[in-house]
PDB file of C-alpha atoms in Angstrom:
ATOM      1  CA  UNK A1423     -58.394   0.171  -1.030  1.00  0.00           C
ATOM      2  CA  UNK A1424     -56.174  -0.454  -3.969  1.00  0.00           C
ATOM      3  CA  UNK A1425     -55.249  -3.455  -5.377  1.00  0.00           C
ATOM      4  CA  UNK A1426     -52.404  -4.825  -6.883  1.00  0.00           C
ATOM      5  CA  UNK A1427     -51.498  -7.357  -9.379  1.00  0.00           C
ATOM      6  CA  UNK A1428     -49.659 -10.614  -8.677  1.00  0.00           C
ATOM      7  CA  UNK A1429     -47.508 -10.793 -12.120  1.00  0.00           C
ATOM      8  CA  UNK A1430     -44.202  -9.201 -12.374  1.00  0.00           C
ATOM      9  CA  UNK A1431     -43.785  -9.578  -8.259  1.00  0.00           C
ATOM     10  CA  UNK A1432     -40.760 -11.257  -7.247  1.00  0.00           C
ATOM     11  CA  UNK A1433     -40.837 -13.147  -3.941  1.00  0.00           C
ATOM     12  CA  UNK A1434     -39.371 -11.961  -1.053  1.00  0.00           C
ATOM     13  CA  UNK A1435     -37.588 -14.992  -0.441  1.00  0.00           C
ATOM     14  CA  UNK A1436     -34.475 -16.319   1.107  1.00  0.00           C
ATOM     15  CA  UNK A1437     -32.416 -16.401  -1.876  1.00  0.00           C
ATOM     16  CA  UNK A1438     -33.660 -12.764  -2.928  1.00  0.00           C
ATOM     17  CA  UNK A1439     -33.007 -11.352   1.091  1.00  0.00           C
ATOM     18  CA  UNK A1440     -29.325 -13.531   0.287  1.00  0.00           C
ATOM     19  CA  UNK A1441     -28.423 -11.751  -2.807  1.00  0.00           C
ATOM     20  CA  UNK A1442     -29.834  -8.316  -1.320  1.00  0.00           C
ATOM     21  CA  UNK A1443     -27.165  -9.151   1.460  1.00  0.00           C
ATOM     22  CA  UNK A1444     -24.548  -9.810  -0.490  1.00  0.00           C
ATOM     23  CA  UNK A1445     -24.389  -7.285  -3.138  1.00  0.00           C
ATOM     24  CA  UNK A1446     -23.891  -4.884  -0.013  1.00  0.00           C
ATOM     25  CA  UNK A1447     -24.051  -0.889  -0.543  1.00  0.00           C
ATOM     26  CA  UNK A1448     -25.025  -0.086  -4.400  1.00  0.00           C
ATOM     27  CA  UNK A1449     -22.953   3.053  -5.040  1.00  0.00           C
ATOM     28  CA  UNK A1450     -26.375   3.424  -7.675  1.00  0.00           C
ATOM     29  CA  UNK A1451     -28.851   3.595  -4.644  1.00  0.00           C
ATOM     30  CA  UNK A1452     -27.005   6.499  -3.318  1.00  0.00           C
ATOM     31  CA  UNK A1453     -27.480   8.789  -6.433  1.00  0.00           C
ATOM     32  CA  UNK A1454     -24.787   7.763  -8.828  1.00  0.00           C
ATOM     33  CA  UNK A1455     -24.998   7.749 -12.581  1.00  0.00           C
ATOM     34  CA  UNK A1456     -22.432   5.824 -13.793  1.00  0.00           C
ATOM     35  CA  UNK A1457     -22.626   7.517 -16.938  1.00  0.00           C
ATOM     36  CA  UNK A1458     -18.732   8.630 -17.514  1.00  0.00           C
ATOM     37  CA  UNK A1459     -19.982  11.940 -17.505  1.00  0.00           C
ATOM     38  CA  UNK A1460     -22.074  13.152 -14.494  1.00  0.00           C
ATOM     39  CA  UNK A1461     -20.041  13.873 -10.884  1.00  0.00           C
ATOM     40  CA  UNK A1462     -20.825  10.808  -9.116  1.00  0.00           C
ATOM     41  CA  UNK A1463     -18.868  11.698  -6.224  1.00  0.00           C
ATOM     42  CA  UNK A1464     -21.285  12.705  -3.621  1.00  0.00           C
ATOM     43  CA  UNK A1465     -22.884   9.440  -4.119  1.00  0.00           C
ATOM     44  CA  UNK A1466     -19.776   7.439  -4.025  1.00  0.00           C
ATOM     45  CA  UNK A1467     -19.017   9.215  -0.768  1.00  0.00           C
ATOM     46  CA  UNK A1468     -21.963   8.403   0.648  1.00  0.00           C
ATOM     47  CA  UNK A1469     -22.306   5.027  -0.067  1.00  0.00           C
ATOM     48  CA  UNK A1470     -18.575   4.355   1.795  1.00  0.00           C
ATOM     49  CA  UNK A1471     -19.915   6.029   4.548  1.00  0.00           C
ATOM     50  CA  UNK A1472     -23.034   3.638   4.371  1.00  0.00           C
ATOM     51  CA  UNK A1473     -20.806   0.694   4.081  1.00  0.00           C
ATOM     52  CA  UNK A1474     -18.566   1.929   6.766  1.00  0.00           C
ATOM     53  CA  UNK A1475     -21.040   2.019   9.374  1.00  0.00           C
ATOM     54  CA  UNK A1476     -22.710  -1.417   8.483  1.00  0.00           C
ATOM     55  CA  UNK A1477     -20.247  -3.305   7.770  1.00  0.00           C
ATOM     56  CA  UNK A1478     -21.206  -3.927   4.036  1.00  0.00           C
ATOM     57  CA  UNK A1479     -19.421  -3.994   0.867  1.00  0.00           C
ATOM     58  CA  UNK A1480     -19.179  -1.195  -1.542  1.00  0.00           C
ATOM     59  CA  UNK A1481     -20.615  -2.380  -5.055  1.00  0.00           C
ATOM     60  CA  UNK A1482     -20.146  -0.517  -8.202  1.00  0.00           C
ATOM     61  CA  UNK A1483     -22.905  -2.050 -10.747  1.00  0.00           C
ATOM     62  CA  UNK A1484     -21.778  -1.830 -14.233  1.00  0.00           C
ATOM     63  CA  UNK A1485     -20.943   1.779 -15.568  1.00  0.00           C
ATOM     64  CA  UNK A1486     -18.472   4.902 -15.468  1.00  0.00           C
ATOM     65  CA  UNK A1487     -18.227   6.415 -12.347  1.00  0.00           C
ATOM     66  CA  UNK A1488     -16.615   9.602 -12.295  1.00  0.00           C
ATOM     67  CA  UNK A1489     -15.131  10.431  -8.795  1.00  0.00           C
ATOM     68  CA  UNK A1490     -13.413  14.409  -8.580  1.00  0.00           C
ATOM     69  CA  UNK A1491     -12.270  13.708  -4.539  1.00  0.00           C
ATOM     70  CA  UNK A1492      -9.955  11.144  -3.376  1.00  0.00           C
ATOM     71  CA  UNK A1493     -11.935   8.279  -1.683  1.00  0.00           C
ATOM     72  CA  UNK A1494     -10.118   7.530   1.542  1.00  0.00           C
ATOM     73  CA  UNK A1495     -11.602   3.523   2.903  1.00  0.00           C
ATOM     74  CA  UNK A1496     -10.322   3.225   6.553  1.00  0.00           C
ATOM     75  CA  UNK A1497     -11.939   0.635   8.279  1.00  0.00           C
ATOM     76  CA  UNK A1498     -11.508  -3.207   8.691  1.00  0.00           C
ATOM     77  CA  UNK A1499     -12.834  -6.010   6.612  1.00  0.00           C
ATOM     78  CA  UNK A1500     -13.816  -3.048   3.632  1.00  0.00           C
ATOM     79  CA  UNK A1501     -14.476  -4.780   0.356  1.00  0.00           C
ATOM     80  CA  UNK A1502     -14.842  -2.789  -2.773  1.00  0.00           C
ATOM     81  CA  UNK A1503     -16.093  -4.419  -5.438  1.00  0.00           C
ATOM     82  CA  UNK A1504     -18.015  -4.359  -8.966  1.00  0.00           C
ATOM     83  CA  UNK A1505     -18.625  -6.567 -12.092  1.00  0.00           C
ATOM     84  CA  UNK A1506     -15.150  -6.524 -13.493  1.00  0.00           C
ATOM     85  CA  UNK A1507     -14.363  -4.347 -16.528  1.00  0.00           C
ATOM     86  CA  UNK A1508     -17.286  -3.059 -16.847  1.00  0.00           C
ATOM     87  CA  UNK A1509     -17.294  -0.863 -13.406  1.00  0.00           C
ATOM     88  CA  UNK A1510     -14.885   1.278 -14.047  1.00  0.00           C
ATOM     89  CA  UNK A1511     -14.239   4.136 -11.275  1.00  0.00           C
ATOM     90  CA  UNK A1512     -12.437   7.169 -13.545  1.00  0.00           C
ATOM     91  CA  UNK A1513     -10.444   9.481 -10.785  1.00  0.00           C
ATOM     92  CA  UNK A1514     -10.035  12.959 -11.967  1.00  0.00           C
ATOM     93  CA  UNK A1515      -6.926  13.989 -10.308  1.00  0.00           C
ATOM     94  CA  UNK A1516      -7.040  11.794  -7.604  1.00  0.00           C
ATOM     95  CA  UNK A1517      -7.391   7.802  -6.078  1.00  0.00           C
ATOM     96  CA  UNK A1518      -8.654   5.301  -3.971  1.00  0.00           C
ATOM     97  CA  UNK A1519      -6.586   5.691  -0.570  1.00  0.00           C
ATOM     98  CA  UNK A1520      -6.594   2.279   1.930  1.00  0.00           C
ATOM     99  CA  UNK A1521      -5.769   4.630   4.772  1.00  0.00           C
ATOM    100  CA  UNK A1522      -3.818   2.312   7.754  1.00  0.00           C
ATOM    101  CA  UNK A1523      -2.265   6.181   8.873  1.00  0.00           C
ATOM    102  CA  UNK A1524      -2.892   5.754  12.568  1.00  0.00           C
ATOM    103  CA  UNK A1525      -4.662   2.315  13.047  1.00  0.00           C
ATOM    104  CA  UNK A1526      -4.073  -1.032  11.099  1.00  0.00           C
ATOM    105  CA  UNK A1527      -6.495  -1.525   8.352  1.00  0.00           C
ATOM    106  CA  UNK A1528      -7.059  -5.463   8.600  1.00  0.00           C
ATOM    107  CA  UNK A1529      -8.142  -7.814   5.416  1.00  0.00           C
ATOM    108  CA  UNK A1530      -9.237  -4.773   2.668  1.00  0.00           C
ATOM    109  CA  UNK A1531     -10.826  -6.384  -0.369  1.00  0.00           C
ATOM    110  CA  UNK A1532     -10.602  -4.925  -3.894  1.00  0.00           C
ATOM    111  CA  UNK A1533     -11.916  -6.299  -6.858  1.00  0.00           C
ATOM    112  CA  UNK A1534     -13.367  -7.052 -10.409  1.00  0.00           C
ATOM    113  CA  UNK A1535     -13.016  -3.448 -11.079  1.00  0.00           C
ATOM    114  CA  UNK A1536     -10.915  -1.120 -13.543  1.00  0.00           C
ATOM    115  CA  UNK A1537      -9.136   2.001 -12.122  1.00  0.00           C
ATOM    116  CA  UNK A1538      -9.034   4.862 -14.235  1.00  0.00           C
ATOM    117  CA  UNK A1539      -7.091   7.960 -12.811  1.00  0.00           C
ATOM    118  CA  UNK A1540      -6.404  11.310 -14.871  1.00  0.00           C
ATOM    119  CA  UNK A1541      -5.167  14.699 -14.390  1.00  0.00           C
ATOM    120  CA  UNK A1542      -2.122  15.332 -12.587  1.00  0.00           C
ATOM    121  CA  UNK A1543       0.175  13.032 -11.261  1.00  0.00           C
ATOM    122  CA  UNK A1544      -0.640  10.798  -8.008  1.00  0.00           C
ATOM    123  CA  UNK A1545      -1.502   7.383  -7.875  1.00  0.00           C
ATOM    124  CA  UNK A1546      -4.685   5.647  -8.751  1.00  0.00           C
ATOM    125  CA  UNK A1547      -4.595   3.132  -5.753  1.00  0.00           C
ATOM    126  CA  UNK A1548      -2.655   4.329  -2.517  1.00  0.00           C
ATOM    127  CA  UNK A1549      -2.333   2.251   0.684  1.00  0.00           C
ATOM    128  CA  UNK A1550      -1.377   4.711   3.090  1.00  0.00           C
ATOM    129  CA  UNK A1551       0.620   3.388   6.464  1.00  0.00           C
ATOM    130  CA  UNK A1552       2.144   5.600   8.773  1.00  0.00           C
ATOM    131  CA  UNK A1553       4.519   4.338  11.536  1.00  0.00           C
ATOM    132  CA  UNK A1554       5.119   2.427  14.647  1.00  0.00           C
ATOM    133  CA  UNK A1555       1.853  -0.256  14.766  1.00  0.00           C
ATOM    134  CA  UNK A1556      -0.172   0.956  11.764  1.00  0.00           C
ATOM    135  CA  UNK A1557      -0.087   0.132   8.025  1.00  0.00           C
ATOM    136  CA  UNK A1558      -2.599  -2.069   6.132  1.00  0.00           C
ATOM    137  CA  UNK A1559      -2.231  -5.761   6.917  1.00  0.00           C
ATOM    138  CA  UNK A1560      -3.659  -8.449   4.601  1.00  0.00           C
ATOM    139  CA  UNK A1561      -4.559  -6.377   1.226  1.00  0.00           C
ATOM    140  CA  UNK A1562      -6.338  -8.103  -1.013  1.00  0.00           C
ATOM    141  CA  UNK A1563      -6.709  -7.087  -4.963  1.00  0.00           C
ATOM    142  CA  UNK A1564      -8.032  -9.479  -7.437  1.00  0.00           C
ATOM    143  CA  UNK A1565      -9.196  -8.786 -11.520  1.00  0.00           C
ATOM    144  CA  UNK A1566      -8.519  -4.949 -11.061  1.00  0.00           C
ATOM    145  CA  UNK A1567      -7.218  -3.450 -13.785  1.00  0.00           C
ATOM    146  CA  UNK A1568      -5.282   0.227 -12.484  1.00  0.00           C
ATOM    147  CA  UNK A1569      -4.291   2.558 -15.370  1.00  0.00           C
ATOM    148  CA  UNK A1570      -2.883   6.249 -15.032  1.00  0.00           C
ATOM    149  CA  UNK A1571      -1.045   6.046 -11.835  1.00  0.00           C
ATOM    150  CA  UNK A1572       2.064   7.591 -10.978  1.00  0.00           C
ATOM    151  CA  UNK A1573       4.956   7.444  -8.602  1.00  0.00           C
ATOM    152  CA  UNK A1574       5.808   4.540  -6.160  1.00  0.00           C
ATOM    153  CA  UNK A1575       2.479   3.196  -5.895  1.00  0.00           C
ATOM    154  CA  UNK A1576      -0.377   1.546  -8.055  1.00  0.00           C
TER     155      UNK A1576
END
């Protein structure tokens, strides 16, 4: 039987379980780079799904992430988040779509992120409502910086 040694463990405490809980879905766990130049949107993609069906936050950990597909969040309560300036999501040709098309998207949470988007024109950051009772109700976007968008929205 092997044996391990004590130093370099860290606890599994309640303030390590706490900050586990809180960071929510790493977009890094999931395969991404976040190195401005590798395709890190398979990862991305899979992480929102992750977060979708549990409820978490997305987090983007410091780096470039470089996304080719739009990124469509349409659920309630969705917070997308990183560690300010120095997450930056670069969009090649596309965005980050709230999409409240044909249900209300309650209380979405961006922030402490920078928005890159490139190619052709579109917007970086699109929330998407459609008609009669839908829409997205409640937006919230705090310390995100959006560059490179075009037309009538962010």
């Amino acid at each position: 039987m092997a044996t391990f040694p004590a130093a370099g463990l860290i606890p599994w405490d309640a303030a390590l379980q706490a900050y586990i809980a809180n960071r929510g879905i790493d977009v890094v766990d999931y395969g991404a780079t976040g190195d401005g130049t590798t395709d890190d949107t398979t990862a991305v993609a899979a992480a929102i799904a992750a977060a979708k069906a549990s409820g978490q936050s997305v987090y983007f950990s410091k780096g470039t992430y470089k996304i080719t597909s739009t990124q469509t969040i349409d659920w309630d309560y969705a917070t997308i988040r990183g560690d300010g300036a120095a997450s930056v999501l670069n969009f090649v040709g596309c965005g980050l779509k709230v999409d409240g098309s044909s249900a209300y998207r309650l209380r979405t949470t961006i922030r402490d992120l920078r928005i890159n988007r490139t190619g052709t024109a579109g917007p970086a950051l699109l929330l998407q409502g459609g008609s009669g009772s839908t829409g997205v109700a409640r937006f919230t976007i705090d310390n995100v910086d959006v560059k490179g968008s075009t037309g009538d929205c962010l």
